Short mmCIF file of C-alpha atoms in Angstrom, two decimals:
data_model
loop_
_atom_site.label_atom_id
_atom_site.label_comp_id
_atom_site.label_asym_id
_atom_site.label_seq_id
_atom_site.Cartn_x
_atom_site.Cartn_y
_atom_site.Cartn_z
CA MET O 26 -15.05 -23.51 -16.40
CA THR O 27 -15.84 -23.20 -12.51
CA LEU O 28 -14.20 -21.91 -10.07
CA ALA O 29 -13.14 -25.19 -8.56
CA GLU O 30 -11.55 -25.90 -12.12
CA HIS O 31 -9.71 -22.82 -12.44
CA GLU O 32 -8.23 -23.64 -9.36
CA ALA O 33 -6.69 -26.88 -10.04
CA ARG O 34 -5.48 -24.68 -12.87
CA VAL O 35 -3.54 -22.48 -10.61
CA ALA O 36 -2.62 -25.00 -8.70
CA HIS O 37 -0.60 -27.37 -11.96
CA ASP O 38 0.83 -23.78 -12.51
CA LEU O 39 2.21 -23.19 -9.61
CA GLU O 40 3.78 -27.24 -9.56
CA CYS O 41 4.86 -25.84 -13.15
CA LEU O 42 6.61 -23.19 -11.72
CA GLY O 43 8.80 -25.14 -8.52
CA TYR O 44 6.39 -22.29 -5.94
CA GLN O 45 7.61 -22.69 -2.80
CA GLY O 46 11.10 -25.04 -3.26
CA ALA O 47 13.09 -25.85 -0.26
CA ASN O 48 14.01 -22.62 1.72
CA TRP O 49 17.88 -21.13 1.46
CA THR O 50 18.53 -18.90 3.60
CA ARG O 51 20.89 -19.91 6.94
CA THR O 52 18.87 -17.88 9.89
CA GLU O 53 19.36 -19.45 13.18
CA PRO O 54 17.19 -18.40 16.66
CA HIS O 55 18.44 -15.90 18.90
CA ASP O 56 18.67 -16.94 22.97
CA GLY O 57 16.86 -19.17 21.93
CA GLN O 58 13.85 -17.69 19.83
CA PRO O 59 12.85 -18.22 16.94
CA VAL O 60 13.82 -15.64 13.93
CA TYR O 61 11.93 -14.83 10.95
CA ASP O 62 13.64 -13.94 7.87
CA VAL O 63 11.30 -11.83 6.98
CA VAL O 64 8.44 -10.10 8.55
CA ILE O 65 5.69 -8.15 6.31
CA ILE O 66 3.33 -5.70 8.74
CA GLY O 67 0.00 -5.61 6.52
CA GLY O 68 -2.24 -7.94 4.72
CA GLY O 69 -3.53 -5.92 2.14
CA GLN O 70 -2.86 -6.60 -1.50
CA SER O 71 1.05 -5.18 -0.84
CA GLY O 72 1.77 -7.54 2.10
CA LEU O 73 0.30 -10.25 0.20
CA GLY O 74 1.97 -9.37 -3.09
CA ALA O 75 5.19 -9.33 -0.98
CA ALA O 76 4.50 -12.60 0.30
CA PHE O 77 3.78 -14.58 -2.58
CA GLY O 78 7.28 -12.99 -4.29
CA LEU O 79 9.65 -14.70 -1.39
CA LEU O 80 7.71 -17.55 -1.51
CA ARG O 81 8.98 -17.67 -5.69
CA GLU O 82 12.39 -16.94 -4.38
CA ARG O 83 12.09 -19.98 -2.14
CA ILE O 84 12.29 -17.94 1.12
CA THR O 85 9.94 -19.15 2.76
CA ASN O 86 10.82 -18.38 6.83
CA ILE O 87 8.31 -15.54 6.32
CA LEU O 88 5.06 -14.12 8.47
CA VAL O 89 2.76 -11.43 6.96
CA LEU O 90 0.92 -9.39 10.12
CA ASP O 91 -2.20 -7.77 9.98
CA GLU O 92 -4.18 -5.93 12.79
CA ASN O 93 -7.84 -6.37 11.52
CA LEU O 94 -9.69 -9.53 11.61
CA GLU O 95 -9.08 -12.19 8.53
CA GLY O 96 -11.01 -10.80 5.62
CA PHE O 97 -10.77 -7.16 6.33
CA GLU O 98 -7.60 -5.62 5.42
CA GLY O 99 -6.58 -3.37 3.41
CA PRO O 100 -9.59 0.15 2.50
CA TRP O 101 -11.56 -2.12 0.40
CA ASP O 102 -14.00 -3.38 2.88
CA THR O 103 -13.51 -1.05 6.11
CA TYR O 104 -13.24 2.56 4.91
CA ALA O 105 -13.54 2.49 1.04
CA ARG O 106 -16.61 4.04 -0.14
CA MET O 107 -16.33 3.82 -4.10
CA MET O 108 -18.30 1.68 -5.92
CA THR O 109 -15.36 0.83 -8.15
CA LEU O 110 -11.53 0.58 -8.26
CA ARG O 111 -10.61 3.94 -10.27
CA THR O 112 -7.63 2.17 -11.92
CA PRO O 113 -8.46 0.50 -15.45
CA LYS O 114 -9.60 -3.21 -15.07
CA HIS O 115 -7.36 -4.40 -17.51
CA LEU O 116 -4.15 -3.46 -15.53
CA THR O 117 -2.00 -6.36 -13.62
CA CYS O 118 -0.24 -5.68 -10.03
CA ILE O 119 -0.23 -9.32 -7.66
CA ASP O 120 0.36 -11.60 -10.19
CA TYR O 121 3.89 -11.92 -10.89
CA GLY O 122 2.87 -12.35 -14.55
CA MET O 123 0.78 -15.68 -13.86
CA PRO O 124 -2.51 -15.35 -15.62
CA SER O 125 -4.18 -17.30 -13.82
CA LEU O 126 -3.73 -15.52 -10.75
CA THR O 127 -4.99 -12.55 -12.04
CA PHE O 128 -8.41 -10.67 -11.84
CA ARG O 129 -9.26 -10.91 -15.00
CA ALA O 130 -8.62 -14.53 -15.13
CA TRP O 131 -11.04 -14.98 -11.25
CA TRP O 132 -13.62 -13.36 -12.47
CA GLU O 133 -14.11 -15.03 -15.62
CA ALA O 134 -13.69 -18.19 -13.72
CA GLN O 135 -16.77 -17.15 -12.18
CA HIS O 136 -18.83 -14.68 -14.88
CA GLY O 137 -17.54 -16.22 -17.93
CA ALA O 138 -16.03 -13.53 -20.77
CA ASP O 139 -19.26 -11.85 -21.31
CA GLY O 140 -19.09 -11.44 -17.79
CA TRP O 141 -15.58 -9.26 -17.57
CA ALA O 142 -16.43 -7.87 -21.14
CA VAL O 143 -20.08 -6.25 -19.81
CA ILE O 144 -17.36 -4.34 -16.22
CA ASP O 145 -16.22 -1.16 -17.06
CA LYS O 146 -13.96 -0.88 -14.05
CA ILE O 147 -13.94 -3.72 -11.04
CA PRO O 148 -16.09 -3.31 -8.62
CA ARG O 149 -14.48 -2.45 -4.97
CA ARG O 150 -15.75 -5.50 -2.60
CA ASP O 151 -15.29 -7.85 -5.35
CA TRP O 152 -11.62 -6.74 -5.67
CA MET O 153 -11.76 -7.57 -2.18
CA ASP O 154 -13.24 -10.64 -2.55
CA TYR O 155 -10.57 -12.15 -4.89
CA LEU O 156 -7.90 -10.78 -2.65
CA ARG O 157 -9.04 -13.02 0.13
CA TRP O 158 -9.34 -16.03 -2.78
CA TYR O 159 -5.51 -15.21 -3.28
CA ARG O 160 -4.30 -15.57 0.14
CA ARG O 161 -6.40 -18.73 0.49
CA ILE O 162 -5.13 -20.27 -3.03
CA LEU O 163 -1.50 -19.11 -2.53
CA ASP O 164 -1.60 -20.65 1.30
CA LEU O 165 0.47 -17.20 2.82
CA PRO O 166 0.94 -17.27 6.16
CA VAL O 167 -0.69 -14.23 7.24
CA ARG O 168 -1.52 -13.91 11.40
CA ASN O 169 -4.37 -11.50 11.53
CA GLY O 170 -5.04 -9.53 14.86
CA SER O 171 -1.56 -8.42 15.33
CA ARG O 172 -1.22 -4.84 15.53
CA VAL O 173 3.06 -4.06 15.89
CA VAL O 174 3.51 -1.19 17.98
CA LEU O 175 7.11 -0.88 18.13
CA VAL O 176 10.05 -2.13 16.54
CA ASN O 177 13.12 -2.45 18.53
CA PRO O 178 16.81 -3.32 17.08
CA VAL O 179 18.59 -5.74 18.27
CA ARG O 180 21.50 -5.64 16.28
CA LYS O 181 22.78 -4.81 13.15
CA GLY O 182 19.71 -7.45 10.67
CA LEU O 183 17.79 -8.17 13.79
CA PHE O 184 14.96 -7.12 15.21
CA ARG O 185 11.94 -7.28 17.92
CA LEU O 186 8.69 -6.51 17.26
CA ASP O 187 6.26 -5.51 20.03
CA ILE O 188 2.78 -6.46 18.95
CA ALA O 189 -0.54 -5.21 20.93
CA ASP O 190 -1.65 -7.96 23.01
CA GLY O 191 0.75 -10.61 21.90
CA ALA O 192 3.97 -11.83 22.55
CA PRO O 193 7.84 -10.31 20.40
CA VAL O 194 8.16 -11.03 17.27
CA LEU O 195 11.72 -11.40 15.81
CA ALA O 196 13.05 -11.07 12.07
CA ARG O 197 16.06 -10.57 10.21
CA LYS O 198 14.11 -8.47 7.40
CA VAL O 199 10.78 -5.86 8.20
CA VAL O 200 8.83 -4.66 5.28
CA PHE O 201 5.95 -1.77 6.39
CA ALA O 202 3.48 -2.51 3.73
CA THR O 203 1.08 -0.34 5.60
CA GLY O 204 -0.80 1.09 2.54
CA ILE O 205 -1.56 5.09 1.63
CA GLN O 206 -0.91 6.08 5.47
CA GLY O 207 1.54 3.47 6.17
CA GLY O 208 4.55 6.48 6.02
CA GLY O 209 2.98 9.21 7.79
CA GLN O 210 -0.47 9.85 9.27
CA TRP O 211 -4.04 11.16 7.94
CA GLN O 212 -3.89 15.07 7.88
CA VAL O 213 -6.93 16.62 10.26
CA PRO O 214 -6.85 20.57 10.18
CA VAL O 215 -6.50 22.32 12.82
CA LEU O 216 -9.78 24.44 12.69
CA VAL O 217 -11.15 20.87 12.90
CA SER O 218 -9.35 18.61 16.03
CA SER O 219 -11.01 21.07 18.36
CA LEU O 220 -14.42 19.93 18.06
CA PRO O 221 -15.93 17.20 20.10
CA ALA O 222 -14.81 13.64 18.33
CA HIS O 223 -18.62 12.70 17.63
CA ARG O 224 -18.50 15.46 15.54
CA TYR O 225 -16.19 14.21 12.53
CA ALA O 226 -14.34 11.76 11.11
CA HIS O 227 -11.60 11.39 8.79
CA THR O 228 -12.62 9.69 5.17
CA SER O 229 -9.68 6.47 6.38
CA GLU O 230 -12.12 6.56 9.69
CA ALA O 231 -15.47 4.27 10.10
CA VAL O 232 -18.11 6.40 9.86
CA ASP O 233 -21.80 5.09 11.19
CA PHE O 234 -23.65 6.78 8.25
CA ALA O 235 -26.97 4.83 9.35
CA ALA O 236 -27.04 6.84 12.88
CA LEU O 237 -26.90 10.19 10.07
CA ALA O 238 -29.61 9.51 8.23
CA GLY O 239 -31.56 12.57 7.44
CA LYS O 240 -28.61 15.01 9.10
CA ARG O 241 -26.68 17.28 7.35
CA ILE O 242 -23.16 16.40 6.16
CA ALA O 243 -20.43 18.82 4.95
CA ILE O 244 -17.39 17.38 3.51
CA LEU O 245 -14.07 19.04 3.22
CA GLY O 246 -12.12 18.59 0.02
CA GLY O 247 -11.97 17.98 -4.16
CA GLY O 248 -10.23 15.03 -4.54
CA ALA O 249 -12.27 11.43 -5.19
CA SER O 250 -12.50 10.45 -1.60
CA ALA O 251 -15.02 13.46 -1.20
CA PHE O 252 -17.67 12.45 -3.51
CA ASP O 253 -17.08 8.35 -3.20
CA ASN O 254 -18.08 9.49 0.44
CA ALA O 255 -20.66 11.62 -0.21
CA GLN O 256 -22.56 9.43 -2.86
CA HIS O 257 -22.50 7.11 0.03
CA ALA O 258 -23.81 9.09 3.03
CA LEU O 259 -26.97 9.96 0.52
CA ALA O 260 -26.98 6.30 -0.51
CA GLU O 261 -27.72 5.67 3.06
CA GLY O 262 -30.40 7.85 3.72
CA ALA O 263 -28.61 11.36 4.95
CA GLY O 264 -30.63 14.41 4.57
CA GLU O 265 -27.97 16.84 2.53
CA VAL O 266 -24.54 16.10 1.95
CA HIS O 267 -22.33 19.41 0.65
CA VAL O 268 -18.94 19.08 -0.55
CA PHE O 269 -16.71 22.11 0.17
CA VAL O 270 -13.43 22.97 -2.29
CA ARG O 271 -11.18 25.44 -2.50
CA ARG O 272 -9.86 25.71 -5.63
CA LYS O 273 -12.73 27.28 -8.10
CA THR O 274 -12.98 24.33 -10.18
CA LEU O 275 -12.68 21.14 -9.96
CA PRO O 276 -9.80 19.10 -11.36
CA THR O 277 -10.43 17.65 -14.54
CA VAL O 278 -6.97 15.77 -15.65
CA ASN O 279 -5.89 12.53 -13.83
CA PRO O 280 -2.05 12.33 -14.02
CA ILE O 281 -2.11 8.96 -13.47
CA ARG O 282 -3.51 8.20 -16.69
CA PHE O 283 -0.91 9.90 -18.31
CA MET O 284 1.54 7.70 -16.60
CA GLU O 285 0.03 4.38 -16.82
CA ALA O 286 0.10 4.83 -20.90
CA ASN O 287 3.44 6.30 -21.55
CA GLY O 288 5.64 3.65 -20.05
CA MET O 289 6.45 6.30 -16.95
CA ILE O 290 5.48 3.84 -14.19
CA PRO O 291 8.14 1.49 -14.70
CA ARG O 292 10.56 3.65 -15.98
CA PHE O 293 10.24 6.26 -13.61
CA PRO O 294 12.98 5.07 -10.92
CA ALA O 295 15.84 5.95 -13.58
CA LEU O 296 15.08 9.37 -13.07
CA SER O 297 17.19 11.71 -11.68
CA ASP O 298 16.77 12.79 -8.39
CA ALA O 299 16.16 16.57 -9.77
CA MET O 300 13.61 15.46 -12.33
CA LYS O 301 11.82 12.94 -10.13
CA TYR O 302 11.28 15.27 -6.96
CA ARG O 303 10.17 18.13 -10.59
CA MET O 304 7.42 15.73 -11.38
CA MET O 305 5.81 14.74 -7.88
CA LYS O 306 5.60 18.32 -6.72
CA SER O 307 3.54 18.51 -9.90
CA PHE O 308 1.77 15.35 -8.88
CA PHE O 309 1.03 16.51 -5.49
CA GLN O 310 -0.26 20.16 -6.71
CA ARG O 311 -3.06 18.14 -8.90
CA ASN O 312 -5.98 16.62 -7.09
CA GLN O 313 -6.80 13.18 -8.31
CA PRO O 314 -10.58 14.07 -9.71
CA PRO O 315 -13.40 11.76 -9.08
CA THR O 316 -14.74 9.13 -11.26
CA ASN O 317 -17.41 10.29 -14.06
CA ASP O 318 -19.66 7.59 -12.32
CA THR O 319 -19.04 8.55 -9.11
CA PHE O 320 -19.67 12.41 -9.60
CA ALA O 321 -22.89 12.24 -11.34
CA ARG O 322 -23.65 9.28 -8.33
CA ALA O 323 -23.48 12.14 -6.09
CA ALA O 324 -24.91 14.73 -8.07
CA SER O 325 -27.97 12.69 -8.98
CA TYR O 326 -29.37 12.68 -5.39
CA PRO O 327 -31.37 16.39 -4.34
CA GLY O 328 -29.71 16.34 -1.28
CA PHE O 329 -26.47 17.10 -3.00
CA ARG O 330 -24.87 20.62 -2.73
CA LEU O 331 -21.24 21.84 -4.10
CA HIS O 332 -19.09 24.84 -3.13
CA LEU O 333 -16.45 25.90 -4.79
CA GLY O 334 -14.04 28.33 -3.81
CA ALA O 335 -14.94 27.71 -0.39
CA PRO O 336 -11.76 27.23 1.76
CA TRP O 337 -13.26 26.06 5.61
CA LEU O 338 -12.53 29.88 7.33
CA HIS O 339 -13.82 29.10 10.46
CA VAL O 340 -15.72 26.06 12.48
CA GLU O 341 -17.37 25.98 15.87
CA GLU O 342 -19.59 24.05 17.82
CA THR O 343 -22.42 25.81 18.69
CA ASP O 344 -26.14 24.52 20.34
CA GLU O 345 -27.90 23.87 16.75
CA GLY O 346 -24.67 21.98 15.49
CA VAL O 347 -21.53 22.68 13.86
CA ALA O 348 -20.76 26.20 12.35
CA VAL O 349 -18.58 26.15 9.35
CA THR O 350 -17.92 29.60 8.06
CA THR O 351 -16.99 29.70 4.08
CA PRO O 352 -16.36 33.05 1.58
CA ASP O 353 -19.73 32.84 1.35
CA GLY O 354 -20.90 32.33 4.98
CA THR O 355 -21.84 30.34 7.46
CA MET O 356 -23.78 27.00 7.30
CA LEU O 357 -25.36 24.48 9.97
CA PHE O 358 -24.27 20.92 10.07
CA ASP O 359 -24.49 17.84 11.95
CA PHE O 360 -20.93 15.72 10.97
CA LEU O 361 -18.19 16.96 9.18
CA ILE O 362 -16.42 14.32 6.88
CA LEU O 363 -12.78 15.47 5.74
CA SER O 364 -11.16 13.76 2.70
CA THR O 365 -8.19 16.23 3.53
CA GLY O 366 -4.96 13.87 2.34
CA ILE O 367 -2.30 12.17 4.68
CA VAL O 368 0.85 13.77 5.41
CA THR O 369 3.99 11.41 5.66
CA ASP O 370 6.90 11.42 7.50
CA PRO O 371 8.91 8.95 9.51
CA ALA O 372 8.65 10.57 13.02
CA LEU O 373 4.54 10.29 12.62
CA ARG O 374 4.55 6.32 12.65
CA PRO O 375 4.92 5.27 16.46
CA GLU O 376 6.19 1.91 15.26
CA LEU O 377 9.25 3.68 14.47
CA ALA O 378 9.86 5.64 17.33
CA LEU O 379 13.33 4.17 17.93
CA VAL O 380 15.28 5.00 14.63
CA ALA O 381 13.01 7.76 12.69
CA ASP O 382 15.24 10.01 13.07
CA ARG O 383 18.29 7.92 11.96
CA ILE O 384 16.20 7.69 8.37
CA ALA O 385 16.74 10.24 5.58
CA ARG O 386 14.59 12.25 4.24
CA TRP O 387 14.59 13.70 0.53
CA SER O 388 15.83 17.12 2.45
CA ASP O 389 18.87 15.41 3.45
CA ARG O 390 19.73 13.98 0.06
CA HIS O 391 18.83 16.51 -2.34
CA ALA O 392 18.71 20.46 -3.04
CA PRO O 393 16.42 21.71 -5.38
CA ALA O 394 16.52 24.56 -7.22
CA GLU O 395 15.86 28.28 -6.10
CA GLY O 396 12.43 28.20 -5.63
CA GLU O 397 11.43 24.55 -5.89
CA ARG O 398 11.69 23.65 -2.64
CA ASP O 399 8.31 22.12 -1.10
CA ALA O 400 8.45 20.36 2.61
CA VAL O 401 5.95 17.61 1.89
CA LEU O 402 8.42 16.09 -0.57
CA ASP O 403 11.09 16.45 1.84
CA ALA O 404 9.57 14.52 4.74
CA HIS O 405 9.38 11.67 2.36
CA PRO O 406 12.03 9.33 3.33
CA TYR O 407 14.76 8.79 0.92
CA LEU O 408 14.93 5.18 0.14
CA GLY O 409 17.36 2.71 -1.05
CA GLU O 410 16.92 0.87 -4.85
CA GLY O 411 14.63 -2.01 -3.16
CA PHE O 412 12.56 0.53 -0.50
CA GLU O 413 15.37 0.37 2.01
CA PHE O 414 15.46 3.08 4.60
CA GLN O 415 18.68 5.16 4.13
CA GLY O 416 20.94 6.57 7.03
CA ARG O 417 20.90 10.07 7.65
CA GLN O 418 24.45 9.83 8.95
CA SER O 419 26.91 7.34 8.46
CA GLY O 420 26.26 5.72 11.30
CA ASP O 421 23.10 5.28 11.24
CA ALA O 422 22.62 2.30 8.42
CA ASP O 423 23.62 -0.48 10.69
CA ILE O 424 20.29 0.59 13.12
CA LEU O 425 18.41 0.75 9.50
CA HIS O 426 19.81 -2.51 7.79
CA GLY O 427 17.08 -4.84 7.16
CA LEU O 428 13.54 -2.37 7.34
CA PHE O 429 11.90 -1.39 3.78
CA ALA O 430 9.28 1.03 3.79
CA PHE O 431 6.97 -0.81 0.82
CA ASN O 432 3.97 1.99 1.30
CA TYR O 433 3.12 5.70 -0.32
CA SER O 434 5.93 6.68 1.57
CA GLY O 435 8.03 5.64 -1.34
CA LEU O 436 6.59 8.07 -3.78
CA ILE O 437 9.69 10.47 -4.41
CA ASN O 438 11.90 7.57 -5.14
CA PHE O 439 9.31 5.22 -7.11
CA GLY O 440 6.73 6.85 -8.25
CA LEU O 441 3.61 5.16 -8.52
CA SER O 442 4.74 1.82 -7.07
CA ALA O 443 3.35 0.40 -3.74
CA SER O 444 0.60 1.05 -2.41
CA ALA O 445 -0.84 1.95 -6.44
CA ILE O 446 -2.81 -1.09 -7.88
CA SER O 447 -1.03 1.01 -11.03
CA GLY O 448 2.76 0.28 -10.22
CA LEU O 449 2.61 -2.63 -7.79
CA LYS O 450 3.43 -5.02 -10.54
CA GLN O 451 6.86 -2.98 -11.44
CA ALA O 452 6.84 -2.18 -7.65
CA LEU O 453 6.84 -5.95 -6.01
CA PRO O 454 9.34 -7.60 -7.93
CA ARG O 455 12.53 -4.72 -7.48
CA LEU O 456 11.62 -5.18 -2.85
CA VAL O 457 11.35 -8.89 -3.17
CA LYS O 458 15.05 -8.28 -5.08
CA GLY O 459 16.09 -5.98 -2.73
CA LEU O 460 15.21 -8.50 0.48
CA ALA O 461 16.93 -11.84 -1.29
CA ASP O 462 19.52 -9.84 -2.40
CA GLN O 463 20.24 -8.27 1.56
CA LEU O 464 19.02 -11.48 3.11
CA PHE O 465 21.91 -12.97 0.23
CA LEU O 466 24.55 -10.98 0.83
CA ASP O 467 24.11 -10.86 4.75
CA ASP O 468 24.86 -14.48 4.74
CA HIS O 469 27.72 -14.61 1.40
CA ALA O 470 31.24 -15.21 3.97
CA ALA O 471 29.20 -18.35 4.93
CA ILE O 472 27.93 -19.95 1.34
CA VAL O 473 30.97 -19.17 -0.24
CA ASP O 474 33.11 -21.08 2.42
CA ASP O 475 30.48 -23.84 2.17
CA PHE O 476 30.98 -23.85 -1.74
CA LEU O 477 34.26 -23.51 -1.82
CA ALA O 478 34.84 -26.64 0.53
CA TYR O 479 31.90 -28.87 -1.31
CA ALA O 480 32.55 -31.86 -2.80
CA GLU O 481 29.80 -34.12 -2.80
CA PRO O 482 29.49 -36.20 -5.89
CA GLU O 483 27.47 -36.22 -8.37
CA PHE O 484 29.10 -38.78 -11.09
CA THR O 485 29.04 -41.96 -10.00
CA ALA O 486 29.13 -43.65 -12.81
CA SER O 487 32.93 -45.62 -13.88
CA TRP O 488 34.77 -46.74 -16.96
CA THR O 489 36.16 -50.21 -17.12
CA PRO O 490 38.68 -51.65 -19.51
CA GLY O 491 36.31 -52.94 -22.62
CA GLY O 492 34.59 -49.45 -23.10
CA LYS O 493 32.19 -50.35 -20.63
CA ALA O 494 30.16 -48.24 -18.64
CA ALA O 495 29.83 -49.47 -14.56
CA ALA O 496 26.90 -47.55 -12.77
#
């Protein structure tokens, strides 16, 4: 089978499912301006999957906005530096149970069943190529180069999205499909942030590795992304790369593998708040280890160094470079890379500046047992059943009505869900249902009135004497 033949199969499957049938929502213009039923901020895998789910529900008046150039949405061809995805290759996520839309089907159409059998994990750049194909084959309405800078509530259920270098957009529902960092910001330790900007970068930022050829690089952090960046820097010609880890041993257990295998991902939302809190506290205390192949690739370079039990105590720029002090002494480096994770809090998102104080956090809704409180978990938003923001006070609900957080900030409520390939299979239908239900309930009075008044004849035949039917 060729890719063209496979695409014909996809088109036939979509036709069989009645894809993109007639829209049923009842959205009217506002002050002469068009209003979208749903605007999705973020055109990566979560945003694309959400758009397809809405179109399946015949909600077609939608738009996906992404700040990046077309084909470079999300991390996969920008700042992600692993060779392959970490997720097992057999997991599916954005296909909604449609076999021809899976990565495997797309891959086999080009490489055959034997080609699928020989890969251990999905190559990162091929995953991005699949997402580009998914967007094209489904004809998803994505507008690139559109960065949302502020969400302005107009009235209950209507928002104006201010866009940098573009006209505002009006929407009834807004989905923040903004990835791992979309619920807060990347974390830069204070002892590093005082350095000149040209001396360091977070793993989420663009790095000119060509300019670092032959240089000495220090990486702070012991998680998977630290070793992704180490092997990439060495492959690009860095002279030495030193990875500094606070712990005395590297993490060896990946809790995600247990969650994938034991029914936890689809059933996590059914747990009590107390159990969710307890489990996510444990999840955050365990760091995701590097994959074995990534570690082996980094360690194979003669310039690789690993320092365990080596937290950074002091960092200072000198005439010779950046001096990094650990319990083992001081070393000089040309550049620092920070694999220090994220901080989640709606108050850190500039586009939420007008509503962030109204959003309920876990600290507002859950009182953990004595000694269990965790400030990191407490700062996460406490979301509704469909990923919608909840109000802190009773009067906050109206201003937030229609805002959905489909990013990593939903982790405490839903476990691995948005922004996690392992969880999108379960999370996307939940989000789409939440959006569709809210749109329907917003308009239900008019819909019910129209139903009660509905009198369009469907049966038009008649019965004539003698037992003959007349059309």
